[in-house]
CSV table of C-alpha atoms in Angstrom, one decimal:
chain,number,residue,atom,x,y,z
G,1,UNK,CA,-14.2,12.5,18.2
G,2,UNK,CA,-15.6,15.4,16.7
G,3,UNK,CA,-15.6,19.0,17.6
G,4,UNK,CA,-17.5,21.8,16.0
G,5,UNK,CA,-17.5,25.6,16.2
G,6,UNK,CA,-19.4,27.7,14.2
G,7,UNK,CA,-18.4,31.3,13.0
G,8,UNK,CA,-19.8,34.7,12.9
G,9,UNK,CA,-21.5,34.1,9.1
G,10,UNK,CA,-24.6,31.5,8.6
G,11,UNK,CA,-22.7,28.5,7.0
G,12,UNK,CA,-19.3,29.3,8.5
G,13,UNK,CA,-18.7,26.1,10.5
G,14,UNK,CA,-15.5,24.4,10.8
G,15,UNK,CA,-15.1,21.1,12.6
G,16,UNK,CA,-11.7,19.2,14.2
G,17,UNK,CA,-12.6,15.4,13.7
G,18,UNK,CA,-9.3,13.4,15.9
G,19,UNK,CA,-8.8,9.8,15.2
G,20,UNK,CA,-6.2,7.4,16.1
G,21,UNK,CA,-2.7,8.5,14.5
G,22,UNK,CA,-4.4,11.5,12.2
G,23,UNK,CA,-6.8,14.5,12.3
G,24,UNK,CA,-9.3,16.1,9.6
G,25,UNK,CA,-10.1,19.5,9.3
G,26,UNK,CA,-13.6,20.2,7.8
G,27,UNK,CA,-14.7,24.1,6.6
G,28,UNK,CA,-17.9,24.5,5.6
G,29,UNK,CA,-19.7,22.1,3.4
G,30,UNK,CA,-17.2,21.6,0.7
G,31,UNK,CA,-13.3,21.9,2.3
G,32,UNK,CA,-11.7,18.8,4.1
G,33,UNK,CA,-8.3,18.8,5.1
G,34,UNK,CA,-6.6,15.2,6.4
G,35,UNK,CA,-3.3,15.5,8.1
G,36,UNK,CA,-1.7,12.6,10.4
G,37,UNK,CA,-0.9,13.0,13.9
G,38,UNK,CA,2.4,14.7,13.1
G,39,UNK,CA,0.6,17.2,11.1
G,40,UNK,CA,2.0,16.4,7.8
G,41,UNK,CA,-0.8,17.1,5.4
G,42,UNK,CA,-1.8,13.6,3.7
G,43,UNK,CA,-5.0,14.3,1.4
G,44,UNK,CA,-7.4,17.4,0.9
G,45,UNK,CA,-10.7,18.1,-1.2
G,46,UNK,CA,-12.3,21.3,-2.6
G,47,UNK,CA,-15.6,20.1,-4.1
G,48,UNK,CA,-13.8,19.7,-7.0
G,49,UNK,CA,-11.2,18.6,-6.6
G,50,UNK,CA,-9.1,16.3,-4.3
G,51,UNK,CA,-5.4,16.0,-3.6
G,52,UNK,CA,-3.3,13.0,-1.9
G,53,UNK,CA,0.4,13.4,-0.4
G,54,UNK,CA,2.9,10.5,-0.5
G,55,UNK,CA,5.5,10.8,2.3
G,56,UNK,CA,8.3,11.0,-0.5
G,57,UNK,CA,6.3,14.4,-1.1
G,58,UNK,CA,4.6,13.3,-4.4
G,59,UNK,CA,0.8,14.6,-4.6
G,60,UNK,CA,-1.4,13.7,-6.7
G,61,UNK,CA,-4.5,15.0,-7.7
G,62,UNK,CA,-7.8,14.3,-9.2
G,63,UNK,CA,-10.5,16.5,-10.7
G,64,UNK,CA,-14.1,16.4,-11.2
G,65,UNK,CA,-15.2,15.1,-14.9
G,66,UNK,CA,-11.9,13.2,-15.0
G,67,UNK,CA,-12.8,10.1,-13.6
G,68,UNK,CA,-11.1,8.7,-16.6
G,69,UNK,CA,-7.2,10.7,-16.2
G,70,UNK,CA,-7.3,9.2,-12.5
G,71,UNK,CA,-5.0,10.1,-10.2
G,72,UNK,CA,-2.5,12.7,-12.1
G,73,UNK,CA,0.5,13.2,-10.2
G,74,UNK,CA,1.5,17.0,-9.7
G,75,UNK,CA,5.0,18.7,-11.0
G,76,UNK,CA,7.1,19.9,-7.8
G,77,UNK,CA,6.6,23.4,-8.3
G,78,UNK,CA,2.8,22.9,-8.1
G,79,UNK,CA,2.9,20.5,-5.2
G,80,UNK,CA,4.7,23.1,-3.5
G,81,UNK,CA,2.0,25.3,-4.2
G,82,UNK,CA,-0.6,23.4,-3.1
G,83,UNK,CA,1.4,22.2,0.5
G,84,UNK,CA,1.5,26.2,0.9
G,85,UNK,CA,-1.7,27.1,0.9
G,86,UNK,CA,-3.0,24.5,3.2
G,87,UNK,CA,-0.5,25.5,5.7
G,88,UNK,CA,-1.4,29.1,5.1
G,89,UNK,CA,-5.5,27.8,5.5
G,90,UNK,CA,-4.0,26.2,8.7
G,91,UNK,CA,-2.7,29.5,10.3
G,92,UNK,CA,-5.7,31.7,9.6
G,93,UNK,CA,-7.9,29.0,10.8
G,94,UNK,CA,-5.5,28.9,14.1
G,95,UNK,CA,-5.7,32.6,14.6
G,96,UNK,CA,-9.4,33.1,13.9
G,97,UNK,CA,-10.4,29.8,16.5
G,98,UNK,CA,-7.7,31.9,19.3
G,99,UNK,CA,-9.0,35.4,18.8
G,100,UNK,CA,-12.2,34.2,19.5
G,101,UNK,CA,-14.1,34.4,15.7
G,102,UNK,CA,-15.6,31.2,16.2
G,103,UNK,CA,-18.2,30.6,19.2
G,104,UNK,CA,-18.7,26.9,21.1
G,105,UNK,CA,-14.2,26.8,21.4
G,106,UNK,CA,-12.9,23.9,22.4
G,107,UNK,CA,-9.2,23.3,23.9
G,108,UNK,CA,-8.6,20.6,21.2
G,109,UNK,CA,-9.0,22.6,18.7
G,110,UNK,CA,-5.9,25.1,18.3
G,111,UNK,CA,-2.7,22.4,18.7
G,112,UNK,CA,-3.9,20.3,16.0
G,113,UNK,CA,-4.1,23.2,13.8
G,114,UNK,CA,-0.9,24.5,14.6
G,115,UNK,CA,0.6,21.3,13.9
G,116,UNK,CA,-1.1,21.6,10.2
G,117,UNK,CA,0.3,25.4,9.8
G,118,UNK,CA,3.8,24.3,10.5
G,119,UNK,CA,3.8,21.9,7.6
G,120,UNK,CA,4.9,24.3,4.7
G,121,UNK,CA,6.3,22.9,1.5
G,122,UNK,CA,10.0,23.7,3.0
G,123,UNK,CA,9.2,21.7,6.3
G,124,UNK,CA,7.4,18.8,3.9
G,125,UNK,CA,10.3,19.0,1.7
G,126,UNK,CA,12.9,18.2,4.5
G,127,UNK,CA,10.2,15.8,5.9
G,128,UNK,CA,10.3,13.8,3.0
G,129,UNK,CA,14.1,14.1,2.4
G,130,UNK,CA,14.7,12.2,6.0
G,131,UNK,CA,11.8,9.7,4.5
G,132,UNK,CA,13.7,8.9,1.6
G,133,UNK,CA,16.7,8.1,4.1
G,134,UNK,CA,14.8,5.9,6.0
G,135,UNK,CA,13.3,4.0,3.2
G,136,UNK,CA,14.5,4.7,-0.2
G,137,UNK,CA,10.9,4.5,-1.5
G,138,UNK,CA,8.2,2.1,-1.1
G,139,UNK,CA,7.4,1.4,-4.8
G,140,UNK,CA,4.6,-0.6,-4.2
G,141,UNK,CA,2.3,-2.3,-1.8
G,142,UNK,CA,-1.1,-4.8,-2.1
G,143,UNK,CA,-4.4,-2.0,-2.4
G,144,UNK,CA,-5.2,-3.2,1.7
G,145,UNK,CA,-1.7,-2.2,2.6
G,146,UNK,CA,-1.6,1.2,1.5
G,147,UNK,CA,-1.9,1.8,5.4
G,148,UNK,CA,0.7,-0.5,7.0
G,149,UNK,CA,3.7,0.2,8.4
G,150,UNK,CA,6.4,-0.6,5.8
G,151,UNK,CA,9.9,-2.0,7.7
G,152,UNK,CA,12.3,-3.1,5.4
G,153,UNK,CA,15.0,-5.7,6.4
G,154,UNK,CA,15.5,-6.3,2.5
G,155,UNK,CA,16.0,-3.4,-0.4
G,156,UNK,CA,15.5,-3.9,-4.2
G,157,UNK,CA,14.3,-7.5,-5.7
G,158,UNK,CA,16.5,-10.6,-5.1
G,159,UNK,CA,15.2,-11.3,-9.2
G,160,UNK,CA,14.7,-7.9,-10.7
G,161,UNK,CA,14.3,-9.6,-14.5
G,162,UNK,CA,11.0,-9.4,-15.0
G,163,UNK,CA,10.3,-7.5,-18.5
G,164,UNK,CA,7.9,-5.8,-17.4
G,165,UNK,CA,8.8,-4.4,-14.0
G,166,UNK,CA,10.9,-1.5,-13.5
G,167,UNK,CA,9.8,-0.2,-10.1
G,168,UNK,CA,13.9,-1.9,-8.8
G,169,UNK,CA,16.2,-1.0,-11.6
G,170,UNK,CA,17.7,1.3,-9.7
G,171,UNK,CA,19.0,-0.6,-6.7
G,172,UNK,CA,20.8,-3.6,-5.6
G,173,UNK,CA,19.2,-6.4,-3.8
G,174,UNK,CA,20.6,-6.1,0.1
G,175,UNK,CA,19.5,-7.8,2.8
G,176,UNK,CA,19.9,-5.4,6.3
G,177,UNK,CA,22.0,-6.9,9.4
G,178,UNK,CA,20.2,-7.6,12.0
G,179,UNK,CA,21.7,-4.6,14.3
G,180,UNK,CA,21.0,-2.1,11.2
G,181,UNK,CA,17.3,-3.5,10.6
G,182,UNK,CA,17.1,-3.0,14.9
G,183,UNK,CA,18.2,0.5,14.0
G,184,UNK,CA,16.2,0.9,11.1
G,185,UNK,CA,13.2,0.0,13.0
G,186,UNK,CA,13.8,2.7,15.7
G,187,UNK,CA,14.2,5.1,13.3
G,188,UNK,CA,11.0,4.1,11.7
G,189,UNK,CA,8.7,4.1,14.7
G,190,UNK,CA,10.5,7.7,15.8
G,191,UNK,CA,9.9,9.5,11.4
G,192,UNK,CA,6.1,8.3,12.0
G,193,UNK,CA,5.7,9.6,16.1
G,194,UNK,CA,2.2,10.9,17.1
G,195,UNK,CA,0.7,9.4,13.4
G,196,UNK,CA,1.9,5.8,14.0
G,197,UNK,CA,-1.5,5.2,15.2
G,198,UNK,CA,-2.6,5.4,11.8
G,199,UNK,CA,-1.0,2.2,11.2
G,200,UNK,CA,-2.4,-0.9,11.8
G,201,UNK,CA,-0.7,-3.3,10.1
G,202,UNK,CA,3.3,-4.1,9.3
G,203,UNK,CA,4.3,-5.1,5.9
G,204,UNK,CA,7.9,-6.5,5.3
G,205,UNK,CA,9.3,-4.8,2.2
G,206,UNK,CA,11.0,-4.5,-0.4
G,207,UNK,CA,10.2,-6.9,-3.0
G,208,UNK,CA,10.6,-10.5,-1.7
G,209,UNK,CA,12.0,-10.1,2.0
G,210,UNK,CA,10.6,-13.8,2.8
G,211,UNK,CA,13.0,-15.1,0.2
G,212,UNK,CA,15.5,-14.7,3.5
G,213,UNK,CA,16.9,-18.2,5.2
G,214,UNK,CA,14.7,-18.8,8.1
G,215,UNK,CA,18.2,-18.1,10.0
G,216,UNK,CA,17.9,-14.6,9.3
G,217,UNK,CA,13.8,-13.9,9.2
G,218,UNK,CA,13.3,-15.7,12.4
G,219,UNK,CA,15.7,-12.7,14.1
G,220,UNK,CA,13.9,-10.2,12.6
G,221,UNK,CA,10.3,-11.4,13.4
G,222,UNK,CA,12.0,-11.5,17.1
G,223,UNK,CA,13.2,-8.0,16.5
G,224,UNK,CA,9.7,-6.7,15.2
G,225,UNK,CA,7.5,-8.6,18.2
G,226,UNK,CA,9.8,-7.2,20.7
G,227,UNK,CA,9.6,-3.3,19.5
G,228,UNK,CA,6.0,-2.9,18.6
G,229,UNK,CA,2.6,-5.1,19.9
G,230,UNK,CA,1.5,-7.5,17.1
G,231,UNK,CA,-2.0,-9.7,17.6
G,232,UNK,CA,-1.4,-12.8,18.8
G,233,UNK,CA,-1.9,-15.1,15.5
G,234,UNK,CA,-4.5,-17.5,17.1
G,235,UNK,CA,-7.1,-15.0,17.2
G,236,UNK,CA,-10.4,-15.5,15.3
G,237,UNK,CA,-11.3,-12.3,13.2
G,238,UNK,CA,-14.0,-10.9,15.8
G,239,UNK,CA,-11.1,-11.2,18.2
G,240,UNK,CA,-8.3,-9.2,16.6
G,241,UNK,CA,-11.3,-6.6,16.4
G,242,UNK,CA,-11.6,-6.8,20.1
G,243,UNK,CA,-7.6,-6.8,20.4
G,244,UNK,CA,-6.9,-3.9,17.8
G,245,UNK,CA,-9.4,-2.0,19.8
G,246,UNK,CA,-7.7,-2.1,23.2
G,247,UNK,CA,-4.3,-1.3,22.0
G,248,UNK,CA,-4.6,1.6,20.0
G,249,UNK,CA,-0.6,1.0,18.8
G,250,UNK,CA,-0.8,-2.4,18.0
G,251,UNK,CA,-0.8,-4.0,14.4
G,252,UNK,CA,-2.6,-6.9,13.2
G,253,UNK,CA,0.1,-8.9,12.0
G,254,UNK,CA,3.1,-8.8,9.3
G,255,UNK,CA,2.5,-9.0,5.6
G,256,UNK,CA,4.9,-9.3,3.0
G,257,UNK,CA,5.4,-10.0,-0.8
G,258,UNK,CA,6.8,-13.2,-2.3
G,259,UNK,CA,7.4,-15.0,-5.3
G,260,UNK,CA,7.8,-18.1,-6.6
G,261,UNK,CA,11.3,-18.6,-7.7
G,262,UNK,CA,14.0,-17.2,-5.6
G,263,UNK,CA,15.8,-18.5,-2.4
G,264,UNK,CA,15.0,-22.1,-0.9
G,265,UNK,CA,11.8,-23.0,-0.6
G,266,UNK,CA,9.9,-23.2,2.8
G,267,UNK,CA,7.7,-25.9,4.4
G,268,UNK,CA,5.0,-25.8,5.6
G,269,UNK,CA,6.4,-25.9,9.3
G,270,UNK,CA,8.0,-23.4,8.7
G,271,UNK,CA,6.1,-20.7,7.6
G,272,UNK,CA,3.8,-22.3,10.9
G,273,UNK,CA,6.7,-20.8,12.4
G,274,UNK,CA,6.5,-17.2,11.2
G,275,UNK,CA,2.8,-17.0,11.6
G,276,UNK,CA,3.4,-18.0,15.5
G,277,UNK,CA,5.7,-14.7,15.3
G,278,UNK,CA,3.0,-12.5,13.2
G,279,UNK,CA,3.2,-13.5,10.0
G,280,UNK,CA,-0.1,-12.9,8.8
G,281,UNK,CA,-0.5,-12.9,4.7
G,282,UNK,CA,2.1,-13.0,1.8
G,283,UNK,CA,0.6,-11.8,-1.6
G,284,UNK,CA,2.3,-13.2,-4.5
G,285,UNK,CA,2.6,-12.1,-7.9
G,286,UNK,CA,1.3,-15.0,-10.2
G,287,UNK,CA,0.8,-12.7,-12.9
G,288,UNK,CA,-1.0,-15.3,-15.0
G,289,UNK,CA,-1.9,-19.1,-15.1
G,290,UNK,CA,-0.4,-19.2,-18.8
G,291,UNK,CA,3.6,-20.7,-19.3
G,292,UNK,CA,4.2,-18.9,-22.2
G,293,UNK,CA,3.5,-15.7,-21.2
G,294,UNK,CA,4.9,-16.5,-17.7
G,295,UNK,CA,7.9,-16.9,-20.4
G,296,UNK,CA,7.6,-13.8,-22.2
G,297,UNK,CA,7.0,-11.7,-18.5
G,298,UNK,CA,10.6,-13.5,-17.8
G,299,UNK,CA,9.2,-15.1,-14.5
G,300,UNK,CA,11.2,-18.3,-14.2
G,301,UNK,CA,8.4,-19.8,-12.6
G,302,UNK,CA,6.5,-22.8,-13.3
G,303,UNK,CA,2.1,-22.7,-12.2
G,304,UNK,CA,2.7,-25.9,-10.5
G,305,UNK,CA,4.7,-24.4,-8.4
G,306,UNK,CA,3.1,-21.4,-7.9
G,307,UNK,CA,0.0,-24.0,-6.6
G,308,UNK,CA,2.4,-25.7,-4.8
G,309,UNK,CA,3.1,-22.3,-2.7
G,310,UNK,CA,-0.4,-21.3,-2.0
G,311,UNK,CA,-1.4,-24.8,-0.9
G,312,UNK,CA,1.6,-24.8,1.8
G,313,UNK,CA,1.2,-21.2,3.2
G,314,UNK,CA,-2.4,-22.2,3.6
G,315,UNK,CA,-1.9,-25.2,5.2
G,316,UNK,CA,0.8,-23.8,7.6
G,317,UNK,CA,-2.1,-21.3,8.1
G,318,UNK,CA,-1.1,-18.3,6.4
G,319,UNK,CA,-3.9,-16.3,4.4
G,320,UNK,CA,-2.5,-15.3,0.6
G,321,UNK,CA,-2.9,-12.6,-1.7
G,322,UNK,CA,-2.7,-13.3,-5.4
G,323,UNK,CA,-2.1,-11.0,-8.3
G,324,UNK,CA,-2.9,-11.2,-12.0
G,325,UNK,CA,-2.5,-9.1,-14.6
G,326,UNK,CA,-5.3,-7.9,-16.6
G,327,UNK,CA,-4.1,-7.4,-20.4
G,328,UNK,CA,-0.6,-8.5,-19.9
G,329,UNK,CA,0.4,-10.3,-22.9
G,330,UNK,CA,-1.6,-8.0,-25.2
G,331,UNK,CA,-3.6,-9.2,-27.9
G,332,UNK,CA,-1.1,-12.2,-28.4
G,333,UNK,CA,-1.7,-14.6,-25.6
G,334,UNK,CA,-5.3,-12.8,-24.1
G,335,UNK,CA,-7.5,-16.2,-24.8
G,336,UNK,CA,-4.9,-18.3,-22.9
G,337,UNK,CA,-4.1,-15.6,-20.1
G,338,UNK,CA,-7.7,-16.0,-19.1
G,339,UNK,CA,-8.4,-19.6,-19.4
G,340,UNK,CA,-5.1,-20.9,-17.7
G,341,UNK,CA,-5.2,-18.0,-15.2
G,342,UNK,CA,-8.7,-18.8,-14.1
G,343,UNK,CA,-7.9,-22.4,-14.1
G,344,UNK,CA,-4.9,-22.0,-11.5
G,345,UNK,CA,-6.3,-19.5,-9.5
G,346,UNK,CA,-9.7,-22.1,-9.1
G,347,UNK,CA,-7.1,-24.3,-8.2
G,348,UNK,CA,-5.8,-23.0,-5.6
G,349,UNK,CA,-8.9,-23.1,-3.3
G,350,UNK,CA,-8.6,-19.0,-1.9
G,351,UNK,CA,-10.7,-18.9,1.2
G,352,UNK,CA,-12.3,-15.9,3.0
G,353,UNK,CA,-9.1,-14.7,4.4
G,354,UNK,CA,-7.5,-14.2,1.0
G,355,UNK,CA,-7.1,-11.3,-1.4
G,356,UNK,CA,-7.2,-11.8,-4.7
G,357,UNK,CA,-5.7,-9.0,-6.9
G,358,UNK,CA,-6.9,-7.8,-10.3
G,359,UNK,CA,-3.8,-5.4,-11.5
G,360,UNK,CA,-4.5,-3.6,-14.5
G,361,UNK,CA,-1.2,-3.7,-16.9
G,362,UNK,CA,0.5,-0.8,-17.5
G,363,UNK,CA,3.4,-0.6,-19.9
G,364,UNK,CA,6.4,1.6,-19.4
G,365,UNK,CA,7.9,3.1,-22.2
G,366,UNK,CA,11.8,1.9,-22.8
G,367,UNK,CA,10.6,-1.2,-20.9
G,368,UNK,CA,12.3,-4.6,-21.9
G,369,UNK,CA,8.3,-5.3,-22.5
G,370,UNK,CA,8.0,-2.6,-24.4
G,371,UNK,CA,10.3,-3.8,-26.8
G,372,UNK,CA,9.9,-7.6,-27.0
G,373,UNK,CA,6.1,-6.4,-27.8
G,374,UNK,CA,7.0,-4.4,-30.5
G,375,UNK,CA,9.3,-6.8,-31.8
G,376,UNK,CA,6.8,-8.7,-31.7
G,377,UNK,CA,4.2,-7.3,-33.1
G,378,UNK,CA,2.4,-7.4,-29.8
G,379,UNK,CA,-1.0,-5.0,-29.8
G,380,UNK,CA,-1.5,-3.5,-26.1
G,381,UNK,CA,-5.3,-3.9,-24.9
G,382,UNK,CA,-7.4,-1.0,-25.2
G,383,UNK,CA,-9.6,0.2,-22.2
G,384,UNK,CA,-12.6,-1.5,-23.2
G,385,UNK,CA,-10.8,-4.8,-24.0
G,386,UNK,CA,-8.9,-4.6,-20.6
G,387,UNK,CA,-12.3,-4.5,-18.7
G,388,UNK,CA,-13.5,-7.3,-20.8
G,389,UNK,CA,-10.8,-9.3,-19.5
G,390,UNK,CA,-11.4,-8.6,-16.1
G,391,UNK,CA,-15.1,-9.8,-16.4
G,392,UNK,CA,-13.9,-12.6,-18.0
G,393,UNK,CA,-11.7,-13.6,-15.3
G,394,UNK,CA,-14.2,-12.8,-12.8
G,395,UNK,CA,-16.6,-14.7,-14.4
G,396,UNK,CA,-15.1,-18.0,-14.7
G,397,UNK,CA,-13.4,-17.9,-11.0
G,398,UNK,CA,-15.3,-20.7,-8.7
G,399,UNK,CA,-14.3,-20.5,-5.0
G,400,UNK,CA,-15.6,-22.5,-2.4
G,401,UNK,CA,-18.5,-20.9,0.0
G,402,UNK,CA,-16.3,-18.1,1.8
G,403,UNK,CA,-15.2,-16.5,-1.3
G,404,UNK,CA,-11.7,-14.3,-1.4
G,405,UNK,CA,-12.3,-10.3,-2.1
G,406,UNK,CA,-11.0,-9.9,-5.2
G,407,UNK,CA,-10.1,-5.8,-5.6
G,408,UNK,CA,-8.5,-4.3,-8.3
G,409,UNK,CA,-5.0,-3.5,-7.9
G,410,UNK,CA,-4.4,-0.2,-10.0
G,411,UNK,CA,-0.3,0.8,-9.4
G,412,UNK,CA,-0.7,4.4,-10.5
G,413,UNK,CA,-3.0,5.7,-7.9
G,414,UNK,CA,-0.4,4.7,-5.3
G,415,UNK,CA,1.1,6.8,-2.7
G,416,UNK,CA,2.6,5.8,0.7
């Protein structure tokens, strides 16, 4: 829903757009402000320029002509800056619309505006402090999870070996009771308040939550179904549509990562069994089809297995997400990467209700990749040969007549 006002100028218009969980305020042709029901401010854009806000209080921006920088995250100090001076565009715009400047006012107007003026960079700052409480962070999600409500009965990665991952170094692996993860979800649904409507699906974090004993995930499915409506898992996709529609809090269905390797595996039956309580897709990071790089990565996981995986979540139902890495491996094992990646991921028959991720690599510095690569002698893919990869991987990929969308999966631009 929509509301418009114009102001005393030609071309002075500003307009209140409300949807479900968030709010965007629009002035004049070129300024759009996005804030979530709470009012925290969540992404802006000045013709030239557009900014997104992370709950942990990052922001990044992006400019015009920079298409190749991307998304540049902001130093504090300039965040702040920014975060000020949409809450000061909020209060002007509050007192002009209740003094009367613009004509055609409408009673929905003003309280979402206030909301967005309260949010200075002190109020995000504490905000984001009582986020970080709750959560941590939340390093990472799939690109068409960026949205979902993150719970997390698990913190850190059960493995946390891989060379070239550093997103857990910093915590333990802990798995939450189930009375803290019942508190933990309380506190969750309270944090997000009028902008949990933005959320539409749930994704179980941190890194590998479904690596849990059935003992303990079946408890916490229980615990999720019983605080917050989830789609019934039965329902064909013009159906959860129609269901999603008329419940304007519901979610359609709990997501989660996965890998190969760690904890017991599960049957078929038994993932059955989670998908009768939500469970609704698990994206797993393959990384690549070859064994020796799998080797080099230090992912103690063998392609047959990793076959083996896909094959049983889909047969107990469950959609899958895959992710490979585009230029992992450098120079040194690219013609393999793409043949035995394309040859296991053709393998693995994805359907229409799977994902399959492109993630382009990035290398951190002081990385135990880093290293081994230079050790190595290891030369990292330039741009151009990175995108040649990716074609080459998309080109050789045959999936049967319903075809997976297959995204790239680019870990810098993210912010939750």
């Amino acid at each position: 829903m929509t509301f418009e006002l114009t102001g005393p100028r030609p071309g002075d218009t500003l307009s209140v757009s409300l949807y479900p969980g968030a709010f965007a305020i629009k002035i004049g042709e070129c300024e759009v402000y996005s804030f979530d029901g709470e009012g925290r401010p969540i992404g802006a854009s000045t013709g030239d320029r557009w900014l997104r806000r992370g709950l942990d209080n990052t922001l990044v921006e992006k400019r015009a002509g920079t298409a190749a920088r991307g998304w540049q995250p902001l130093p504090p100090t300039e965040a702040d800056a920014h975060v000020d001076a949409i809450a000061l565009r909020m209060a002007d715009l509050h007192q002009a619309v209740t003094q009367g400047h613009y004509r055609n006012p409408q009673s929905a107007i003003p309280p979402p505006l206030e909301r967005a003026a309260a949010w200075d960079s002190r109020r995000c700052r504490a905000d984001a402090a009582r986020f970080l409480r709750l959560f941590h962070r939340v390093p990472i999600l799939p690109p068409d999870q960026y949205l979902s409500l993150v719970l997390q009965p698990t913190e850190g990665c059960r493995y946390n070996r891989c060379t070239f991952c550093t997103l857990y170094r910093d915590r333990p692996f802990r798995a939450k009771s189930p009375e803290e993860f019942r508190r933990h979800l309380d506190e969750v649904v309270a944090y997000f308040g009028r902008g949990l409507a933005r959320r539409r699906s749930l994704f179980l974090g941190d890194a590998n939550a479904l690596t849990l004993p059935m003992a303990d995930l079946v408890p916490i499915f229980a615990a999720v179904q019983e605080r917050l409506p989830v789609a019934p898992s039965d329902l064909t996709p013009a159906q959860a549509r129609r269901w999603l529609s008329a419940h304007p809090l519901g979610f359609d269905g709990i997501h989660s990562f996965l890998d190969v390797f760690s904890g017991r595996k599960k049957s078929a039956a038994e993932y059955a069994a989670l998908r009768r309580q939500g469970l609704r897709r698990v994206t797993i990071g393959l990384e690549s089809g070859s064994a020796p790089l799998l080797q080099f990565l230090r992912k103690p996981e063998r392609v047959a297995d990793a076959v083996e995986l896909v094959r049983t979540l889909h047969r107990a139902g469950v959609s899958v997400g895959v992710v490979v890495m585009v230029g992992a491996g450098g120079d040194r094992y690219a013609a393999a990467h793409v043949r035995e990646t394309v040859a296991v991921v053709n393998a693995v028959s994805l359907g229409a209700a799977d994902f399959l991720y492109l993630s382009e690599f990035v290398e951190h510095p002081g990385s135990d990749y880093a290293r081994l690569a230079q050790a190595e002698r290891i030369r990292a893919l330039d741009a151009a040969e990175m995108a040649a990869q990716a074609d080459a991987i998309r080109a050789g990929l045959r999936f049967p007549a319903q075809a997976p969308r297959v995204s790239v999966y680019r870990l810098s631009e993210f912010v939750y």
